[in-house]
Backbone as CSV, one residue per row, in Angstrom:
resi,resn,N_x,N_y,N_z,CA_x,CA_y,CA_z,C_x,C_y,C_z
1,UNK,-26.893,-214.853,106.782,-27.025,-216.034,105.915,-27.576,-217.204,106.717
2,UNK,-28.567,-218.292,106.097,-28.926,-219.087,106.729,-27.612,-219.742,107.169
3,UNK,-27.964,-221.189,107.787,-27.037,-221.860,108.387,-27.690,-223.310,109.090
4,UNK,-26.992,-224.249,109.444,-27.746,-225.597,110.112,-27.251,-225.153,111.366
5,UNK,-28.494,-224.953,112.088,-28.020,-224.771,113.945,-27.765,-226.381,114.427
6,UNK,-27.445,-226.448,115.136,-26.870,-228.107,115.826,-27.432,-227.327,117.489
7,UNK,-27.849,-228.808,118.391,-28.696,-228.932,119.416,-28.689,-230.028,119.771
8,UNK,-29.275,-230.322,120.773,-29.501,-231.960,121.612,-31.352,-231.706,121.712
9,UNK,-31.827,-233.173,121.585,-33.078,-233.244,122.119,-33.414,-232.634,123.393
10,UNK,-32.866,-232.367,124.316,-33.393,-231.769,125.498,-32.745,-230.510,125.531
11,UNK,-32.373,-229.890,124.062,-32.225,-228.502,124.271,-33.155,-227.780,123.120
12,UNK,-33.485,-228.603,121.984,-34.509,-228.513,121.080,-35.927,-227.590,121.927
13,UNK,-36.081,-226.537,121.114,-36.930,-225.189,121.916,-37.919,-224.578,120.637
14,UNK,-38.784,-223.840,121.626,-40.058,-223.490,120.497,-39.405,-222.645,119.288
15,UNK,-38.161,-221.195,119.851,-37.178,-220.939,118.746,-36.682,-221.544,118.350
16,UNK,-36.232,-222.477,117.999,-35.463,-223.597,117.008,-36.392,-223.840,116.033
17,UNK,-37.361,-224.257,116.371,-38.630,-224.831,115.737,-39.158,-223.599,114.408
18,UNK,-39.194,-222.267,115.463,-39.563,-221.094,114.424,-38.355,-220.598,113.688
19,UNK,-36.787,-221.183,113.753,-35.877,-220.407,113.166,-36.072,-221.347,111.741
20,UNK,-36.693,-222.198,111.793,-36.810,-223.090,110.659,-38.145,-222.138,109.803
21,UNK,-39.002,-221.835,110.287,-40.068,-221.787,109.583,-39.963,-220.230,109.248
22,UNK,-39.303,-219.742,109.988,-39.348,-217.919,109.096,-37.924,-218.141,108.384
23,UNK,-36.644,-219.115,108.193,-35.980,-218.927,106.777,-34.702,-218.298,107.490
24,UNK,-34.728,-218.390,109.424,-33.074,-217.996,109.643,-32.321,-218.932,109.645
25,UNK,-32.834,-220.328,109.630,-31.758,-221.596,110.089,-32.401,-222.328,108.397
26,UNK,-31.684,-223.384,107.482,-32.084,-223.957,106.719,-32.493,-224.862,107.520
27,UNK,-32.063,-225.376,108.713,-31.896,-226.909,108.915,-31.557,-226.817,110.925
28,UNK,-32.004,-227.711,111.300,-31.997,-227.987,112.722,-31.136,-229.321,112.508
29,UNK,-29.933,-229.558,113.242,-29.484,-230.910,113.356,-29.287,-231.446,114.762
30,UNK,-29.305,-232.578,115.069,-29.719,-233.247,116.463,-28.996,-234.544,115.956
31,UNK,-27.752,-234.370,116.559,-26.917,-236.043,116.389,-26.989,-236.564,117.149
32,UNK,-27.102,-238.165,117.395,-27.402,-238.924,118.110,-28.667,-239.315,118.883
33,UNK,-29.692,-239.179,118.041,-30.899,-238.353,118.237,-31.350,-240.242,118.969
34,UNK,-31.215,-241.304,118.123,-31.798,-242.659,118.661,-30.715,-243.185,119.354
35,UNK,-31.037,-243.750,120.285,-30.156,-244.337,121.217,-29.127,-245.255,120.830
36,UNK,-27.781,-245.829,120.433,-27.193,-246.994,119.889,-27.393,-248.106,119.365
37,UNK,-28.012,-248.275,120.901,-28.466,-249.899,120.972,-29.853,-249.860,120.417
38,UNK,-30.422,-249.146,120.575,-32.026,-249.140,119.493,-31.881,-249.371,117.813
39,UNK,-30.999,-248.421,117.591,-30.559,-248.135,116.274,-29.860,-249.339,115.911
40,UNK,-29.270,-250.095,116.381,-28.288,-251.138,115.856,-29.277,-252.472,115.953
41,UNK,-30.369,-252.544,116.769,-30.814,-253.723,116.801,-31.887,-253.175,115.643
42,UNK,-32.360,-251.685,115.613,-33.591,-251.548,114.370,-32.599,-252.286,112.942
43,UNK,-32.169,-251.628,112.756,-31.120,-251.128,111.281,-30.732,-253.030,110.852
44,UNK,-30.390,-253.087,111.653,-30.288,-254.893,111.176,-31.698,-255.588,110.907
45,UNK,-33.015,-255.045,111.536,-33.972,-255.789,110.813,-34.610,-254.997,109.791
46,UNK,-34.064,-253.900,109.495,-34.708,-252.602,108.781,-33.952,-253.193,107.487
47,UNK,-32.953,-253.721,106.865,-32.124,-253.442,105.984,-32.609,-254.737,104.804
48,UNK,-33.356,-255.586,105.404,-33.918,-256.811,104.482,-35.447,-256.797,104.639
49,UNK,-36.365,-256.277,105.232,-37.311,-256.540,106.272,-38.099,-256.762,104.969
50,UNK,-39.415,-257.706,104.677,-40.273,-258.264,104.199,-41.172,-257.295,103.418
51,UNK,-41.520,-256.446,104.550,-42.259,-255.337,104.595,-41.988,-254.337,103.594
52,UNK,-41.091,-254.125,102.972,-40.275,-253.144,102.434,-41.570,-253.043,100.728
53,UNK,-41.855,-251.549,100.612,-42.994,-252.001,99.182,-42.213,-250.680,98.165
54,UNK,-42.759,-250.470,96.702,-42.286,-249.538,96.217,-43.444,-248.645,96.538
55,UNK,-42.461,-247.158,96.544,-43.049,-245.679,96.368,-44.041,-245.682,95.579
56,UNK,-45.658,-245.201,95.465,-46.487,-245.249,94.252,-45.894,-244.272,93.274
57,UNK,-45.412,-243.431,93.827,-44.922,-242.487,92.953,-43.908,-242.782,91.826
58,UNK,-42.920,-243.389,92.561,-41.457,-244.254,92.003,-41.217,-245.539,92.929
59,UNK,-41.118,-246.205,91.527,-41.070,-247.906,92.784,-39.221,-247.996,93.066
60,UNK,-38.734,-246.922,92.370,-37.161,-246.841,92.720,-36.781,-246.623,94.216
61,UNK,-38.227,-246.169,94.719,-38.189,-246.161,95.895,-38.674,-246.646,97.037
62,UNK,-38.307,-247.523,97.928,-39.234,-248.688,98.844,-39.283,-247.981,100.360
63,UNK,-40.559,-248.569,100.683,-41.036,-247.748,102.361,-41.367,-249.100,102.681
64,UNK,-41.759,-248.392,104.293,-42.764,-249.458,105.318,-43.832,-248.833,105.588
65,UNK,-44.885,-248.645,105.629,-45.908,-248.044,105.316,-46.680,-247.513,104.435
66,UNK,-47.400,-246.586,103.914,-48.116,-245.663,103.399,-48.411,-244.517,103.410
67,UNK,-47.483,-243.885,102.611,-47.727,-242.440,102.637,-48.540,-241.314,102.089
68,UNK,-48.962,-240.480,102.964,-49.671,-239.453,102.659,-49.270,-238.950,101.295
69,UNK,-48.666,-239.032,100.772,-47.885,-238.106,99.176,-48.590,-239.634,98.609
70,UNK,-49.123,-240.440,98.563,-49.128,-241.505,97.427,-50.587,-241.978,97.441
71,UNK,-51.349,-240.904,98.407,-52.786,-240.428,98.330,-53.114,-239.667,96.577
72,UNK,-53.998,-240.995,96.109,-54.469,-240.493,94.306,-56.071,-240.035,94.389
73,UNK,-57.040,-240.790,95.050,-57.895,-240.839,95.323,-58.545,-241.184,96.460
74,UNK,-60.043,-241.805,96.859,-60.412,-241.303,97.751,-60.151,-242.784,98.373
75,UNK,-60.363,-243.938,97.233,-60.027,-245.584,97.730,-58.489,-245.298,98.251
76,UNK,-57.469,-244.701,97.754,-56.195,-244.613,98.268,-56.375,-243.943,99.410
77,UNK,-57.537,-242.870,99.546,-57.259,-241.999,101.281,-58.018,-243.154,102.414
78,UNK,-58.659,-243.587,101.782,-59.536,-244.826,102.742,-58.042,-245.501,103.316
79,UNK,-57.805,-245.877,102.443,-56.589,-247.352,102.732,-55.438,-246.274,103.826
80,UNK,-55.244,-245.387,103.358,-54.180,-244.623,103.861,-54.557,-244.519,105.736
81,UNK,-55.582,-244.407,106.133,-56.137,-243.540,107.135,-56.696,-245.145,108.060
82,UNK,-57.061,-245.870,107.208,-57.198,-247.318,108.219,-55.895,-248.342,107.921
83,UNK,-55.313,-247.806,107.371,-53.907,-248.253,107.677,-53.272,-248.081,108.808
84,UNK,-53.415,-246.409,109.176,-52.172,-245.609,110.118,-52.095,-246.004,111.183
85,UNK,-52.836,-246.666,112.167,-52.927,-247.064,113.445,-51.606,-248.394,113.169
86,UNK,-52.147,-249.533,112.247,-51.371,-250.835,112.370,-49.647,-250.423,111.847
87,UNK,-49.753,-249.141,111.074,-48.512,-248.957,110.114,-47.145,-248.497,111.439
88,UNK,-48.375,-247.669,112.463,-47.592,-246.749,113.396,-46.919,-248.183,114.628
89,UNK,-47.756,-248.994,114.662,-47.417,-250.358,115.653,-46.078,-251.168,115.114
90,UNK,-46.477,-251.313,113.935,-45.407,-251.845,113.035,-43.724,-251.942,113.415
91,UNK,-43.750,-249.830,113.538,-42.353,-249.302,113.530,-41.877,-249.392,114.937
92,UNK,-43.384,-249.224,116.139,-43.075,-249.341,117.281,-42.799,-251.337,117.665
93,UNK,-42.475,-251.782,116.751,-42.638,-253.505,117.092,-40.848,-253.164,116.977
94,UNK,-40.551,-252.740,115.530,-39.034,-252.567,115.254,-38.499,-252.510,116.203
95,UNK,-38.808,-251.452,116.596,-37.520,-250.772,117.975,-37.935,-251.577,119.379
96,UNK,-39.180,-252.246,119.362,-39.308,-252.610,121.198,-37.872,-253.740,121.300
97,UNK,-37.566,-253.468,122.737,-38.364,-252.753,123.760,-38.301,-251.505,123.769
98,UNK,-37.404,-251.075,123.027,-36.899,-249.390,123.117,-38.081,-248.416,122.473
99,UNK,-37.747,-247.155,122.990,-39.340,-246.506,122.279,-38.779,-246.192,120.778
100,UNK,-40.066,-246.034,119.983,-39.887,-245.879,118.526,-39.261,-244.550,118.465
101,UNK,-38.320,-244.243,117.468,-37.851,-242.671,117.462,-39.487,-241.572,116.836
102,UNK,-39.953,-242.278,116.068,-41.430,-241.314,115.745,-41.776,-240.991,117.121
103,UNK,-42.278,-242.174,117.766,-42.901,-241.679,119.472,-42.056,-240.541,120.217
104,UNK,-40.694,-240.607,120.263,-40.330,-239.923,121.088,-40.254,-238.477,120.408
105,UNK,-40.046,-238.666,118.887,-39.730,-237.070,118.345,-41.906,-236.445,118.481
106,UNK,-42.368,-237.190,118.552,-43.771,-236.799,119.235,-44.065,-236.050,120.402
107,UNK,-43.546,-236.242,121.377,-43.419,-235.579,122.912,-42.734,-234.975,122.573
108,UNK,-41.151,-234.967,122.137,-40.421,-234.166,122.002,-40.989,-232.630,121.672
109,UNK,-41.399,-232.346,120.198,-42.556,-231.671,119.973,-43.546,-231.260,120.782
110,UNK,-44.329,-232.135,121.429,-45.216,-231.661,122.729,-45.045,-230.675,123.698
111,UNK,-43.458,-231.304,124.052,-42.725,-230.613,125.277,-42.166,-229.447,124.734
112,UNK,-41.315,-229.118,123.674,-40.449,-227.963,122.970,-41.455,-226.965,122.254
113,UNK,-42.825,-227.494,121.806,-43.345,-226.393,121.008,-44.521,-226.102,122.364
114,UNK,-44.663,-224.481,122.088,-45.500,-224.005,123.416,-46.617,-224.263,123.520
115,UNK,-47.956,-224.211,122.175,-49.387,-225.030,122.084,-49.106,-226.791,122.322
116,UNK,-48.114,-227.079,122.030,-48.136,-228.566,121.995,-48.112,-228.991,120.638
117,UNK,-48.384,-230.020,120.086,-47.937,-231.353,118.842,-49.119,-232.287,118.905
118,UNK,-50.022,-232.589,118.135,-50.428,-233.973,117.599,-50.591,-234.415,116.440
119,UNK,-51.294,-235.307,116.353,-51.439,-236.225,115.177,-52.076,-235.852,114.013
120,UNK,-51.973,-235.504,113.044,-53.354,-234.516,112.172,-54.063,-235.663,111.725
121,UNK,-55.194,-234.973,111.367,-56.548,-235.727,111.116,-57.833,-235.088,110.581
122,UNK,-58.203,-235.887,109.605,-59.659,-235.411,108.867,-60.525,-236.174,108.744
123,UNK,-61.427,-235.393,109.308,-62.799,-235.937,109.202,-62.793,-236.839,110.173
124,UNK,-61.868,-236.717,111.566,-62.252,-237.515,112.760,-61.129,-239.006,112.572
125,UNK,-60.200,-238.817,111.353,-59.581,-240.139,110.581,-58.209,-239.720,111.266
126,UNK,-57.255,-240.825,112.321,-56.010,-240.254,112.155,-55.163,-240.610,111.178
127,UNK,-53.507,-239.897,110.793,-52.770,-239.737,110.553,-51.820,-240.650,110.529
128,UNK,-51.084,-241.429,110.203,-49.602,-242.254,110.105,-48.566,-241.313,110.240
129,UNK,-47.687,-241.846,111.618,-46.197,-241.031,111.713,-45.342,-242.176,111.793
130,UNK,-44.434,-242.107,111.072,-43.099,-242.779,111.003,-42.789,-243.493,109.954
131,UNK,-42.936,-242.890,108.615,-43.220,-244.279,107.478,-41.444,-244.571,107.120
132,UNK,-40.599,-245.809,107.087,-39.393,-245.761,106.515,-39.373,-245.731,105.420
133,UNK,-37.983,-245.447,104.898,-38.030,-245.093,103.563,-36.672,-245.348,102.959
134,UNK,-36.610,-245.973,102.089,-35.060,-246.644,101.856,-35.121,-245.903,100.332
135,UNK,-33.458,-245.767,100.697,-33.022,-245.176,98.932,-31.884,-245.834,98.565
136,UNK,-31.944,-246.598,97.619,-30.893,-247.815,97.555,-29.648,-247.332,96.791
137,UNK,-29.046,-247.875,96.434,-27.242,-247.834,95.934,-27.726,-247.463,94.233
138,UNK,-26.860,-246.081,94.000,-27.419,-245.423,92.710,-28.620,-244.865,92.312
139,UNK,-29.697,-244.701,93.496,-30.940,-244.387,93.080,-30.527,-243.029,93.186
140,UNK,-30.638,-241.795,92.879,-30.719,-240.556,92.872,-32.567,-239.486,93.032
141,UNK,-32.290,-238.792,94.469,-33.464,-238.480,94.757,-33.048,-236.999,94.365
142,UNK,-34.095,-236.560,92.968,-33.719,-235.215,92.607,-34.482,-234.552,93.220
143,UNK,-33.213,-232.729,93.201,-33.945,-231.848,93.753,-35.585,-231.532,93.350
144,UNK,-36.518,-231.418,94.763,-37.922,-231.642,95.075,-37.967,-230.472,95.851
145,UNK,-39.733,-230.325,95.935,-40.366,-229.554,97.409,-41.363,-230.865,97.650
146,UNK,-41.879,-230.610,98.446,-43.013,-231.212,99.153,-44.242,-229.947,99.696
147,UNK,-45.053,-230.660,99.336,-46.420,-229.839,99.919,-47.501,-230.228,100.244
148,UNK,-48.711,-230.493,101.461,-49.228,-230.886,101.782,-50.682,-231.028,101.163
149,UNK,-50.543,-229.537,100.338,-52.012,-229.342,99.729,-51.834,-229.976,98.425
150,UNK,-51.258,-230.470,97.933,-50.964,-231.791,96.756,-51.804,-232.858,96.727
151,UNK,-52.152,-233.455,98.009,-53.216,-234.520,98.256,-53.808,-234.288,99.488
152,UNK,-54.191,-233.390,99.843,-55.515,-232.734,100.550,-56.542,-233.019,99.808
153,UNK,-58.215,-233.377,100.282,-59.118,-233.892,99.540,-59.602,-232.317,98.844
154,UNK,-60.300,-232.596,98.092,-60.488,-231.624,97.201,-61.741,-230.284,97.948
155,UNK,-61.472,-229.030,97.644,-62.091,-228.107,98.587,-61.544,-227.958,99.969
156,UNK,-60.771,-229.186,100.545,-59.942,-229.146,101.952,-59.427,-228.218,102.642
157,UNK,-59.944,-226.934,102.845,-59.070,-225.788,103.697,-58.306,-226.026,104.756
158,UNK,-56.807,-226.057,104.748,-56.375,-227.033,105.603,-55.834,-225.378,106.974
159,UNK,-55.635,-224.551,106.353,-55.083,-223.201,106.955,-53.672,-223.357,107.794
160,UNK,-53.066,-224.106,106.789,-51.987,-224.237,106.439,-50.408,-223.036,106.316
161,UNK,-49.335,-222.985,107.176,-48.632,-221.773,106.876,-47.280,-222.223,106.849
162,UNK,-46.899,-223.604,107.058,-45.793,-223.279,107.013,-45.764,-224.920,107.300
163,UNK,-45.035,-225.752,106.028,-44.526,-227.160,106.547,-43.520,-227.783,106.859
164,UNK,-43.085,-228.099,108.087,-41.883,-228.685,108.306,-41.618,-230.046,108.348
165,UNK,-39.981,-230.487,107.845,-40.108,-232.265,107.597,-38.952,-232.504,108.664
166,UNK,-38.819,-233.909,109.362,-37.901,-234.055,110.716,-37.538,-235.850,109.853
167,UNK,-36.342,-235.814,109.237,-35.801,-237.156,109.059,-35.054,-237.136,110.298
168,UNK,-35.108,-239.194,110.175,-34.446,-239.556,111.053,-33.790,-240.707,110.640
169,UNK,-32.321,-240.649,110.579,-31.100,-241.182,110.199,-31.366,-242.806,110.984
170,UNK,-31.482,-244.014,109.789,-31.035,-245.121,110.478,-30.059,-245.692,110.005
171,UNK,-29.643,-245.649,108.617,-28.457,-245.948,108.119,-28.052,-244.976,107.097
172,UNK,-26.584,-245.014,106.893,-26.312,-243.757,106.044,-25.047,-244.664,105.083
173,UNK,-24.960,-244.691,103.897,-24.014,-245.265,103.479,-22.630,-244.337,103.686
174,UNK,-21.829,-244.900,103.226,-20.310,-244.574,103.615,-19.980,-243.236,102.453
175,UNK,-20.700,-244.073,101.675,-20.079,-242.858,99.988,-21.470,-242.421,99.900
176,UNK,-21.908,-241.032,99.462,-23.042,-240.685,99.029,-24.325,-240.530,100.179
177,UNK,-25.155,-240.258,99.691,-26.278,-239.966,100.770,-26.805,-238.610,101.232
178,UNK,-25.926,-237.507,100.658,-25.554,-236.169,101.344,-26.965,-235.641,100.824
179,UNK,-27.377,-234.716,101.821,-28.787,-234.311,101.632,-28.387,-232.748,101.157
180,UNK,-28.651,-232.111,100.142,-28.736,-230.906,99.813,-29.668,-229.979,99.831
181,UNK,-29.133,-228.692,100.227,-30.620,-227.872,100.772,-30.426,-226.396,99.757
182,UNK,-31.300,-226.314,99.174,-30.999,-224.862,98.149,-31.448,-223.369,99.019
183,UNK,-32.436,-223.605,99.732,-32.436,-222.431,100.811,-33.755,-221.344,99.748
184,UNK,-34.064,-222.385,98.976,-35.699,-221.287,98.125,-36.074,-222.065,97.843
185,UNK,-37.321,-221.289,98.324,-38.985,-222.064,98.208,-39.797,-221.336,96.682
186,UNK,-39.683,-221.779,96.192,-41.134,-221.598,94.584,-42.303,-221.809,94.642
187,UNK,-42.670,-220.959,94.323,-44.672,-221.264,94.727,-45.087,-222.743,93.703
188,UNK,-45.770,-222.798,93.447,-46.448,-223.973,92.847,-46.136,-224.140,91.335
189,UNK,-46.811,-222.956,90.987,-46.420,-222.314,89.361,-44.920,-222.300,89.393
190,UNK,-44.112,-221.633,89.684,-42.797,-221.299,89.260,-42.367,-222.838,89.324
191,UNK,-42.754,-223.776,90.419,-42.156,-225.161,90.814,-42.654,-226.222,89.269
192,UNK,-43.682,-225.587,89.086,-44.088,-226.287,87.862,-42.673,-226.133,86.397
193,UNK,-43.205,-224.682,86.842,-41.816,-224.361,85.016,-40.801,-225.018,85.379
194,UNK,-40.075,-225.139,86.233,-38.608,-225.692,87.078,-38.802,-227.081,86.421
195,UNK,-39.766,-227.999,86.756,-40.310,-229.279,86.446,-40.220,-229.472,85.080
196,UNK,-41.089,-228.714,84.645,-40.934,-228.971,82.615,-41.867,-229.615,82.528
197,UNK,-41.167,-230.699,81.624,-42.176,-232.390,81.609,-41.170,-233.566,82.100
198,UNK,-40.865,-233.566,83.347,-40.405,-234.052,84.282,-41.705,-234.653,84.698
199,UNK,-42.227,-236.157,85.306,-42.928,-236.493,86.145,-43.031,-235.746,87.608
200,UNK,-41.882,-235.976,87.714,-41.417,-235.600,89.254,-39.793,-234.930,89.905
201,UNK,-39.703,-234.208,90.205,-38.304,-233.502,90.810,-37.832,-232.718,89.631
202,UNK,-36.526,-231.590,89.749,-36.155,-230.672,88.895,-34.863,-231.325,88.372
203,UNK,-34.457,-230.828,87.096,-32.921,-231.332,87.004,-31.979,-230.194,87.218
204,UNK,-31.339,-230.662,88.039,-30.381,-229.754,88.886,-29.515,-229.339,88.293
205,UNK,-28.981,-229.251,86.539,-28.859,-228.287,85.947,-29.500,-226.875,85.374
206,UNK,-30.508,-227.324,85.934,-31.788,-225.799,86.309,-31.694,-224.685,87.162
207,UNK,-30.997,-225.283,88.682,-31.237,-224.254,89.833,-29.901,-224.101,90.648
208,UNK,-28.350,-224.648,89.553,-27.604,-224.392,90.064,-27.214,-224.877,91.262
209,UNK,-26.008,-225.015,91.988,-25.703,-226.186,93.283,-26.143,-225.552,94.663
210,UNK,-26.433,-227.087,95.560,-27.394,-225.984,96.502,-26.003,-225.085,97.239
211,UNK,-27.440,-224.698,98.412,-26.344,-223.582,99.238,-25.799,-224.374,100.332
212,UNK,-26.185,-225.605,100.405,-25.501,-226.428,102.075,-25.365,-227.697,101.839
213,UNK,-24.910,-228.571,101.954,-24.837,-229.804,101.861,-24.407,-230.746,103.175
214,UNK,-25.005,-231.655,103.955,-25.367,-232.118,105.347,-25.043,-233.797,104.952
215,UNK,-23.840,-233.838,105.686,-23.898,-235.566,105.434,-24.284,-235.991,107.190
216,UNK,-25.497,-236.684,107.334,-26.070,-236.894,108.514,-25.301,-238.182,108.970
217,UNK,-25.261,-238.571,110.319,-24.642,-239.820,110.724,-25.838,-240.532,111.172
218,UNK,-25.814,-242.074,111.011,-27.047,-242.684,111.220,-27.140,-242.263,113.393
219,UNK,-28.482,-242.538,113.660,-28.824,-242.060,114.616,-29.228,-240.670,115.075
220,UNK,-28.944,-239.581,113.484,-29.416,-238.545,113.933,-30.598,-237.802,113.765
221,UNK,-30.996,-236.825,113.672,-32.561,-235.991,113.081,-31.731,-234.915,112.567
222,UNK,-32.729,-234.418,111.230,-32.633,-233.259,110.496,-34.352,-232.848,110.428
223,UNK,-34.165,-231.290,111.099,-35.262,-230.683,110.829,-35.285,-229.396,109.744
224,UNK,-36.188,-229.409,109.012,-35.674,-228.738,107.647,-37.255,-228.156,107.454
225,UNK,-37.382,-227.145,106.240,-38.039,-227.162,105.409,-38.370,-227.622,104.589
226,UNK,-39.359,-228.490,103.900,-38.715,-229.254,102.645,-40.479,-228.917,101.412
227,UNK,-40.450,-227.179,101.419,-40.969,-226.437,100.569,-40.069,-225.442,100.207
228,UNK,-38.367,-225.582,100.647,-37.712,-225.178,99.981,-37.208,-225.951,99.188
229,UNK,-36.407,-226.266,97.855,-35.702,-227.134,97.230,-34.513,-228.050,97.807
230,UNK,-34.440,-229.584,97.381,-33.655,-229.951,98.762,-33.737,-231.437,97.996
231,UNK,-32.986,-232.384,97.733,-32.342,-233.329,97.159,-31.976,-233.888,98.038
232,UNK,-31.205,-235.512,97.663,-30.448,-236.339,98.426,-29.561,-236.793,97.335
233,UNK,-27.698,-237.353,97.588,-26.801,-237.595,96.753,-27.561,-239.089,96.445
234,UNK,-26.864,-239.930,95.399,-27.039,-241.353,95.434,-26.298,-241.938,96.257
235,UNK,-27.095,-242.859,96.794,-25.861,-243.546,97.668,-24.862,-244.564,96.953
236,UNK,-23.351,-244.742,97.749,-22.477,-245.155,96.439,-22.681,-246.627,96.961
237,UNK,-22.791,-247.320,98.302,-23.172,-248.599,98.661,-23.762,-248.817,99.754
238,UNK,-24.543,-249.145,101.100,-25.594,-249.341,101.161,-26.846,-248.649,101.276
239,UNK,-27.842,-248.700,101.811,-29.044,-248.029,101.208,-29.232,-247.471,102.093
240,UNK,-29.633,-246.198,102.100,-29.903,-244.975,103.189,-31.848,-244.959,103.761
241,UNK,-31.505,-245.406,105.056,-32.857,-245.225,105.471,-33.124,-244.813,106.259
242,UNK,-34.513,-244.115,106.224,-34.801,-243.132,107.492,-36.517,-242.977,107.471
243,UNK,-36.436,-242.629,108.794,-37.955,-242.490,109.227,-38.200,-240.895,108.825
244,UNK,-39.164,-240.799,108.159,-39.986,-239.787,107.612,-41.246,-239.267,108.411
245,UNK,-40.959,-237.963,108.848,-42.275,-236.893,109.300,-42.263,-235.959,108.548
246,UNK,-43.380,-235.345,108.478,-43.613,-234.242,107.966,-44.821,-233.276,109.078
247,UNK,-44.264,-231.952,109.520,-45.021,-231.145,110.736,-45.888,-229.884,109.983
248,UNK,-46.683,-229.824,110.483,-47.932,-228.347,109.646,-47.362,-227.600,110.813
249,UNK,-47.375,-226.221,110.531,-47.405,-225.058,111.260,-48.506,-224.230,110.889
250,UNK,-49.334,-223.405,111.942,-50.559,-222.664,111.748,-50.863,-221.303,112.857
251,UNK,-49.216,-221.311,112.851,-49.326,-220.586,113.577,-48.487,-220.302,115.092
252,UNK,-47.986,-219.118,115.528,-47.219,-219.856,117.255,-48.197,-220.221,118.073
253,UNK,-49.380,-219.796,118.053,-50.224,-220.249,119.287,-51.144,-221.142,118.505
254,UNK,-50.659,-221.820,117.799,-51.557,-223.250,117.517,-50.591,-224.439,117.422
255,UNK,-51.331,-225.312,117.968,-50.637,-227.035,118.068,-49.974,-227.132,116.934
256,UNK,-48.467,-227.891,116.776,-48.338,-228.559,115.345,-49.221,-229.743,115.112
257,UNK,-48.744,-229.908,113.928,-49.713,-231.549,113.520,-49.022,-232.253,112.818
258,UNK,-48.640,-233.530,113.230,-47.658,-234.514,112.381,-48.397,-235.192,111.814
259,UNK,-47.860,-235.810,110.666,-48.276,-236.891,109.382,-46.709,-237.818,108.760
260,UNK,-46.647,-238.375,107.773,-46.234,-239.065,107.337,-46.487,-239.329,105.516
């Protein structure tokens, strides 16, 4: 039966990485993943910050950046891609002097996976890593997949096999927040019927309760699948935020590639 393996950043290994992507581990967990004092001086300017915009998708939901999923067209991939440089400075301003947790879960990756880790990119355009992402008191994030070829430009052969997502815990409310993992992936079609006429996410009187449920402590990382089905509780009071990656796999002897 699957299971969440638990690890430290400097024990995090190229098997860890693949127990996620062939379906033996649901979930990689890494507590204490940002340093205290990073986390406590981010999280206090993270929790009001100016910056904060709604999700295009759902404005129920507010980020710092621009995300790849809220790519509609080609004026939205423009903006997206000469954004990513200032978006990625941004998060690294948060945390200085301390390094940004995106930067370090970057090397991290470098060092643990055996081809190495970078930045993905098309057409010579880079990538945005680290977008935050706040889910406020009562918002409910229903069970979802994520998939990359959703807003890939059109004809885009990306050769694509396997996507992995790495949150990173900056605040976690007290009540609620619990991330649920169902442990199955639906192809596109089947994810569709699940959907209905739903805009977006399934109603989880559809697919039955998941198989794991992970209440993360702020400061930590969860590495997951998240083209299997996989939710977050509402939070019951303050707002749960976390830095968002998402990793391509193409293979063991090819580089990963991070995005946002």
């Amino acid at each position: 039966m699957s299971t969440v393996k638990r690890t430290t950043a400097h024990a995090l290994s190229h098997e860890d990485i693949m127990s996620v992507v062939d379906g033996t581990a649901l979930a990689v967990h890494i507590p204490n993943f940002v340093h205290p004092e990073a986390l406590a001086m981010a999280r206090e300017q993270l929790m009001d910050h100016p910056d904060r915009g709604g999700l295009s998708q759902d404005t129920a939901f507010q980020r710092i950046g621009f995300a790849y999923s809220e790519i509609s067209d080609e004026t939205s991939r423009d903006r997206y891609h000469k954004e990513a440089r200032d978006n990625i400075q941004r998060m690294r301003d948060l945390f200085a002097p301390y390094a940004s947790p995106s930067d370090v879960l970057r090397l991290l990756l470098e060092e643990a996976w055996e081809p190495g880790a970078n930045l993905m990119h098309m057409a010579g355009r880079k990538a945005f890593i680290g977008i935050c992402r706040y889910q406020h008191k009562d918002v409910d994030l229903n069970p979802h997949t994520d998939a990359l070829e959703r807003n890939l430009p059109p004809g885009h052969v990306q050769g694509l096999k396997a996507q992995l997502s790495v949150n990173i815990y900056i605040n976690i409310p007290r009540s609620g927040g619990e991330l649920e993992l169902w442990g199955t992936e639906p192809g596109e079609r089947d994810y569709d019927e699940l959907r209905g006429e739903r805009v977006w996410g399934i109603d989880r009187d559809r697919i039955g309760p998941p198989a794991v449920v992970v209440k993360p402590a702020p400061g930590d990382l969860l590495l997951l699948n998240p083209r299997q089905i996989h939710a977050v509780r509402p939070s019951g009071d303050e707002p749960r935020i976390t830095l968002g990656h998402f990793i391509g796999y193409y293979g063991q002897d090819r580089p990963l590639e991070l995005w946002s």
